[in-house]
Amino acid sequence: MRYLVVADVHSNLEALEAVISDAVEAYDSVLFLGDAIGYGPNPNECVERLSRFADVVMLAGNHDLAAVGAVDIGMFNDTARTALEWTRGMLSADVARLLQSLQPRLDQPDFALAHASPRNPVWEYMLERYQASPNYQAFTQPLCLIGHTHVPTEFAQTTAPQGEVNLRIPRGGDSTGLAPSTRYIINPGSVGQPRDGDPRAAYGILNTDAETFDFRRVSYPVEVTQHKIRVAGLPDQLAYRLAIGR
Ligand code: ZN
């Protein structure tokens, strides 16, 4: 089975469309790791596009949960909160209902899925090696896919014998062979608001037959999204950061 792995779309329709075009025919099914909305100008369109895939599993992220009142909007910084308040006013009833039905973590036989981290699927930013151990204990499968930090990241630990945790920040075009007796926590990076200094949309392709995970990047018309952000009256910083990928 080949999975298109996408996270943190954040209402950026141009980035999402570019990923879908770039990944064409490389996948059978879609795994969406949460944060469809927040920050960007097209919340309804992004949720609708994600839900239209023939075969898709969708998680809720912290922004999705806040937009439908399931977590406290006071947990967010000023810019994120301003965008969330704008988003709440824009959401259609159907999209709000769909977001309300989503969970921040799901377990499948081959892998776990969590928006932020296995142990804290709504809020934890998994960026450091010391965070790995308690998180490996929070799932049993060989692989957990996460999002939330907007930085492509790979944690790997051999289990027999138990080795050190290796932490790597993969670049676009990198491919990981998923080794036996190794457990992985992998973040494909963010579609709609990358924060690793590369402004291109990030996504992954998981192939459970070939046992590979490919880290991919694709350019999209950033200036179109920036223009929409400004026209919507959203904070200008949200437009600016897209061009630098921070
Ligand atoms: Zn996010």
PDB file of N, CA and C and ligand atoms in Angstrom, residues 7-10 34-37 39 61-63 115 125 147-150 190 193 195, ligand 1:
ATOM      1  N   ALA A   7       0.337  16.851   6.270  1.00  0.00           N
ATOM      2  CA  ALA A   7       0.065  17.445   7.581  1.00  0.00           C
ATOM      3  C   ALA A   7       0.090  18.966   7.471  1.00  0.00           C
ATOM      4  N   ASP A   8      -0.599  19.627   8.384  1.00  0.00           N
ATOM      5  CA  ASP A   8      -0.477  21.076   8.536  1.00  0.00           C
ATOM      6  C   ASP A   8      -0.662  21.833   7.220  1.00  0.00           C
ATOM      7  N   VAL A   9      -1.834  21.649   6.659  1.00  0.00           N
ATOM      8  CA  VAL A   9      -2.206  22.347   5.417  1.00  0.00           C
ATOM      9  C   VAL A   9      -2.499  23.821   5.707  1.00  0.00           C
ATOM     10  N   HIS A  10      -3.138  24.083   6.847  1.00  0.00           N
ATOM     11  CA  HIS A  10      -3.366  25.445   7.321  1.00  0.00           C
ATOM     12  C   HIS A  10      -3.984  26.364   6.270  1.00  0.00           C
ATOM     13  N   GLY A  34      -3.626  16.294  10.445  1.00  0.00           N
ATOM     14  CA  GLY A  34      -4.232  17.365  11.234  1.00  0.00           C
ATOM     15  C   GLY A  34      -3.736  18.761  10.924  1.00  0.00           C
ATOM     16  N   ASP A  35      -4.527  19.742  11.385  1.00  0.00           N
ATOM     17  CA  ASP A  35      -4.380  21.163  11.065  1.00  0.00           C
ATOM     18  C   ASP A  35      -4.645  21.433   9.584  1.00  0.00           C
ATOM     19  N   ALA A  36      -5.890  21.181   9.216  1.00  0.00           N
ATOM     20  CA  ALA A  36      -6.367  21.558   7.881  1.00  0.00           C
ATOM     21  C   ALA A  36      -6.509  23.069   7.796  1.00  0.00           C
ATOM     22  N   ILE A  37      -6.825  23.699   8.932  1.00  0.00           N
ATOM     23  CA  ILE A  37      -7.202  25.119   8.912  1.00  0.00           C
ATOM     24  C   ILE A  37      -6.305  25.932   9.852  1.00  0.00           C
ATOM     25  N   TYR A  39      -4.370  30.007  10.150  1.00  0.00           N
ATOM     26  CA  TYR A  39      -3.330  30.808   9.475  1.00  0.00           C
ATOM     27  C   TYR A  39      -3.708  31.295   8.072  1.00  0.00           C
ATOM     28  N   GLY A  61      -6.026  18.517  14.214  1.00  0.00           N
ATOM     29  CA  GLY A  61      -4.907  19.186  14.865  1.00  0.00           C
ATOM     30  C   GLY A  61      -5.407  20.191  15.885  1.00  0.00           C
ATOM     31  N   ASN A  62      -4.476  20.830  16.589  1.00  0.00           N
ATOM     32  CA  ASN A  62      -4.872  21.793  17.616  1.00  0.00           C
ATOM     33  C   ASN A  62      -5.673  22.962  17.034  1.00  0.00           C
ATOM     34  N   HIS A  63      -5.325  23.405  15.825  1.00  0.00           N
ATOM     35  CA  HIS A  63      -6.077  24.508  15.207  1.00  0.00           C
ATOM     36  C   HIS A  63      -7.489  24.063  14.812  1.00  0.00           C
ATOM     37  N   HIS A 115      -1.451  13.823  15.667  1.00  0.00           N
ATOM     38  CA  HIS A 115      -1.146  15.159  15.146  1.00  0.00           C
ATOM     39  C   HIS A 115       0.192  15.659  15.692  1.00  0.00           C
ATOM     40  N   TYR A 125       5.404  19.566  20.827  1.00  0.00           N
ATOM     41  CA  TYR A 125       6.262  19.780  19.658  1.00  0.00           C
ATOM     42  C   TYR A 125       7.437  18.814  19.733  1.00  0.00           C
ATOM     43  N   GLY A 147       2.719  15.304  12.900  1.00  0.00           N
ATOM     44  CA  GLY A 147       2.872  16.604  12.243  1.00  0.00           C
ATOM     45  C   GLY A 147       3.198  17.646  13.298  1.00  0.00           C
ATOM     46  N   HIS A 148       2.578  18.822  13.207  1.00  0.00           N
ATOM     47  CA  HIS A 148       2.536  19.852  14.244  1.00  0.00           C
ATOM     48  C   HIS A 148       3.741  20.785  14.291  1.00  0.00           C
ATOM     49  N   THR A 149       4.975  20.293  14.131  1.00  0.00           N
ATOM     50  CA  THR A 149       6.132  21.209  14.231  1.00  0.00           C
ATOM     51  C   THR A 149       6.389  21.947  12.928  1.00  0.00           C
ATOM     52  N   HIS A 150       5.861  21.430  11.813  1.00  0.00           N
ATOM     53  CA  HIS A 150       6.093  22.001  10.479  1.00  0.00           C
ATOM     54  C   HIS A 150       7.540  21.826  10.029  1.00  0.00           C
ATOM     55  N   SER A 190       5.314  20.348   6.789  1.00  0.00           N
ATOM     56  CA  SER A 190       4.026  21.019   6.590  1.00  0.00           C
ATOM     57  C   SER A 190       3.761  21.335   5.125  1.00  0.00           C
ATOM     58  N   GLN A 193       2.588  25.663   5.583  1.00  0.00           N
ATOM     59  CA  GLN A 193       3.382  26.687   6.275  1.00  0.00           C
ATOM     60  C   GLN A 193       4.692  26.070   6.772  1.00  0.00           C
ATOM     61  N   ARG A 195       8.410  25.404   8.111  1.00  0.00           N
ATOM     62  CA  ARG A 195       9.219  26.209   9.045  1.00  0.00           C
ATOM     63  C   ARG A 195      10.662  25.723   9.127  1.00  0.00           C
TER      64      ARG A 195
HETATM   65 ZN    ZN B   1       0.161  23.179  12.434  1.00  0.00          ZN
END
